[in-house]
Amino acid sequence: QVQLEESGGRLVQAGGSLRLSCTASGRDFDNWAMGWARQAPGKEREFVAVVSWSGRSTDYADAVKDRFTISNDNAKSTVYLQMDSLKPEDTAVYYCIAHPVWIDRRLILDYWGQGTQVTVSS
């Protein structure tokens, strides 16, 4: 059974930085893409970022491009999200996501973590 466990969410001031981590377990994740989605209060879940298994391909939502960086460590089955220049509108529950080969922005996938809360104060 696939399990995705996030960590790193906390309260941070606007302009600050935070790094989220997600470790996957339960199967062989060769050639799986991993990424992040988020859900702000009163809003639908939205795509944030994805990285291919090789690490050579990435995609970012326009709202986070140039501020967030996704990376992975396949030896640890772990994906990271480095978040810089955080804004209050980045406040959300951040979910780790995983899917074979790739994850598109429609978030049609089966595997989600439980989420970690990120709160950015102004």
XYZ file of N, CA, C and O in Angstrom, residues 52-116:
260
model
N 9.769 14.741 -12.218
C 9.834 13.387 -12.751
C 10.790 12.543 -11.927
O 11.604 13.070 -11.158
N 10.718 11.238 -12.103
C 11.581 10.334 -11.340
C 13.056 10.675 -11.565
O 13.849 10.669 -10.645
N 13.413 10.995 -12.794
C 14.808 11.304 -13.113
C 15.239 12.653 -12.544
O 16.429 12.922 -12.411
N 14.263 13.499 -12.239
C 14.578 14.842 -11.769
C 14.795 15.831 -12.891
O 14.958 17.031 -12.641
N 14.782 15.364 -14.132
C 15.088 16.249 -15.256
C 13.897 17.090 -15.697
O 14.067 18.125 -16.339
N 12.699 16.653 -15.358
C 11.506 17.403 -15.757
C 10.760 17.901 -14.534
O 10.557 17.148 -13.571
N 10.375 19.167 -14.573
C 9.583 19.757 -13.499
C 8.499 20.641 -14.107
O 8.589 21.062 -15.264
N 7.488 20.919 -13.311
C 6.440 21.844 -13.718
C 5.944 22.536 -12.464
O 5.875 21.917 -11.394
N 5.601 23.819 -12.614
C 5.152 24.612 -11.478
C 3.878 25.378 -11.830
O 3.710 25.833 -12.965
N 3.036 25.550 -10.846
C 1.910 26.453 -11.018
C 2.444 27.872 -11.190
O 3.477 28.231 -10.611
N 1.749 28.671 -11.968
C 2.196 30.042 -12.221
C 2.353 30.833 -10.921
O 3.247 31.669 -10.798
N 1.489 30.542 -9.939
C 1.499 31.312 -8.698
C 2.764 31.100 -7.867
O 3.092 31.923 -7.000
N 3.480 30.006 -8.122
C 4.661 29.697 -7.291
C 5.950 29.676 -8.097
O 7.040 29.563 -7.514
N 5.832 29.761 -9.401
C 7.028 29.713 -10.250
C 7.993 30.814 -9.848
O 7.593 31.938 -9.564
N 9.258 30.502 -9.819
C 10.338 31.430 -9.446
C 10.445 31.662 -7.952
O 11.347 32.373 -7.496
N 9.530 31.084 -7.172
C 9.639 31.181 -5.705
C 9.817 29.817 -5.056
O 10.469 29.690 -4.017
N 9.229 28.785 -5.649
C 9.298 27.437 -5.109
C 10.199 26.581 -5.995
O 10.231 26.749 -7.215
N 10.889 25.617 -5.373
C 11.738 24.686 -6.109
C 11.462 23.270 -5.633
O 11.553 22.998 -4.433
N 11.147 22.389 -6.571
C 10.904 20.996 -6.234
C 12.130 20.174 -6.606
O 12.799 20.446 -7.601
N 12.432 19.173 -5.775
C 13.548 18.279 -6.053
C 13.245 16.916 -5.449
O 12.322 16.785 -4.641
N 14.029 15.911 -5.845
C 13.801 14.586 -5.294
C 15.115 13.878 -5.001
O 16.167 14.241 -5.518
N 15.023 12.890 -4.149
C 16.139 12.014 -3.808
C 15.604 10.594 -3.923
O 14.939 10.095 -3.008
N 15.859 9.964 -5.051
C 15.270 8.648 -5.300
C 15.792 7.581 -4.349
O 15.077 6.624 -4.035
N 17.011 7.721 -3.902
C 17.555 6.745 -2.965
C 16.749 6.716 -1.670
O 16.679 5.684 -0.991
N 16.117 7.843 -1.348
C 15.315 7.933 -0.133
C 13.820 7.960 -0.428
O 13.023 8.124 0.492
N 13.454 7.853 -1.707
C 12.040 7.960 -2.114
C 11.415 9.213 -1.500
O 10.304 9.177 -0.946
N 12.121 10.299 -1.593
C 11.705 11.544 -0.947
C 11.658 12.675 -1.965
O 12.524 12.771 -2.833
N 10.656 13.510 -1.810
C 10.538 14.716 -2.618
C 10.508 15.919 -1.675
O 9.974 15.838 -0.556
N 11.103 17.007 -2.132
C 11.194 18.220 -1.328
C 10.536 19.381 -2.069
O 10.509 19.417 -3.299
N 10.051 20.334 -1.282
C 9.549 21.576 -1.858
C 10.163 22.722 -1.071
O 9.806 22.954 0.088
N 11.109 23.400 -1.695
C 11.723 24.573 -1.096
C 10.867 25.783 -1.455
O 10.689 26.086 -2.633
N 10.364 26.452 -0.433
C 9.460 27.583 -0.649
C 10.127 28.854 -0.134
O 10.419 28.958 1.066
N 10.386 29.775 -1.012
C 11.018 31.053 -0.672
C 10.054 32.196 -0.951
O 9.082 32.047 -1.688
N 10.380 33.344 -0.381
C 9.552 34.545 -0.581
C 8.082 34.236 -0.349
O 7.215 34.594 -1.166
N 7.793 33.590 0.741
C 6.421 33.167 1.015
C 5.496 34.360 1.205
O 5.890 35.402 1.744
N 4.252 34.170 0.749
C 3.222 35.195 0.832
C 2.053 34.667 1.661
O 1.842 33.451 1.712
N 1.263 35.548 2.257
C 0.087 35.074 3.001
C -0.831 34.195 2.147
O -1.444 33.255 2.678
N -0.914 34.455 0.859
C -1.774 33.644 0.000
C -1.225 32.246 -0.251
O -1.896 31.417 -0.873
N -0.024 31.967 0.232
C 0.499 30.597 0.168
C -0.012 29.746 1.329
O 0.242 28.544 1.374
N -0.715 30.352 2.265
C -1.276 29.619 3.394
C -2.233 28.547 2.892
O -3.175 28.831 2.153
N -1.978 27.303 3.293
C -2.780 26.168 2.811
C -2.291 24.893 3.481
O -1.232 24.877 4.112
N -3.073 23.849 3.314
C -2.584 22.500 3.614
C -1.896 22.003 2.350
O -2.482 22.028 1.258
N -0.669 21.562 2.500
C 0.119 21.084 1.366
C 0.136 19.553 1.381
O 0.478 18.933 2.396
N -0.235 18.977 0.245
C -0.337 17.534 0.108
C 0.753 17.007 -0.819
O 0.973 17.555 -1.907
N 1.378 15.931 -0.393
C 2.285 15.197 -1.267
C 1.457 14.315 -2.184
O 0.444 13.720 -1.745
N 1.866 14.228 -3.444
C 1.136 13.426 -4.429
C 2.119 12.591 -5.237
O 3.280 12.953 -5.389
N 1.625 11.462 -5.761
C 2.483 10.566 -6.530
C 1.670 9.853 -7.598
O 0.486 9.543 -7.390
N 2.310 9.588 -8.730
C 1.619 8.913 -9.832
C 2.660 8.340 -10.785
O 3.730 8.932 -10.949
N 2.379 7.212 -11.432
C 3.339 6.665 -12.397
C 3.636 7.649 -13.529
O 2.719 8.299 -14.047
N 4.885 7.811 -13.828
C 5.425 8.567 -14.951
C 5.293 10.086 -14.774
O 6.278 10.808 -14.779
N 4.073 10.605 -14.673
C 3.900 12.065 -14.606
C 2.627 12.429 -13.866
O 1.731 11.602 -13.699
N 2.561 13.696 -13.439
C 1.372 14.244 -12.792
C 1.001 15.511 -13.557
O 1.813 16.430 -13.662
N -0.209 15.560 -14.101
C -0.589 16.789 -14.778
C -1.390 17.682 -13.841
O -1.760 17.282 -12.739
N -1.637 18.888 -14.294
C -2.211 19.904 -13.414
C -3.658 19.621 -13.017
O -4.208 20.274 -12.148
N -4.278 18.670 -13.689
C -5.662 18.345 -13.330
C -5.730 17.491 -12.068
O -6.813 17.257 -11.528
N -4.589 17.008 -11.607
C -4.514 16.219 -10.371
C -5.403 14.978 -10.411
O -6.065 14.632 -9.429
N -5.390 14.301 -11.561
C -6.120 13.037 -11.673
C -5.161 11.944 -11.241
O -4.329 11.467 -12.018
N -5.231 11.587 -9.967
C -4.311 10.605 -9.430
C -4.906 9.976 -8.175
O -5.897 10.458 -7.628
N -4.282 8.902 -7.736
C -4.849 8.092 -6.657
C -4.166 8.273 -5.315
O -4.735 7.922 -4.287
N -2.949 8.788 -5.331
C -2.164 8.754 -4.108
C -1.887 10.152 -3.568
O -1.246 10.960 -4.232
N -2.382 10.366 -2.353
C -2.237 11.636 -1.656
C -1.734 11.381 -0.248
O -2.116 10.402 0.391
N -0.907 12.286 0.254
C -0.549 12.232 1.659
C -1.661 12.835 2.510
O -2.695 13.268 1.996
N -1.418 12.877 3.818
C -2.419 13.419 4.744
C -2.381 14.933 4.809
O -3.347 15.559 5.258
N -1.296 15.535 4.384
C -1.194 16.987 4.352
C -0.418 17.552 5.522
O -0.400 16.970 6.611
N 0.202 18.705 5.279
C 0.907 19.430 6.320
C 0.532 20.902 6.198
O 0.490 21.445 5.094
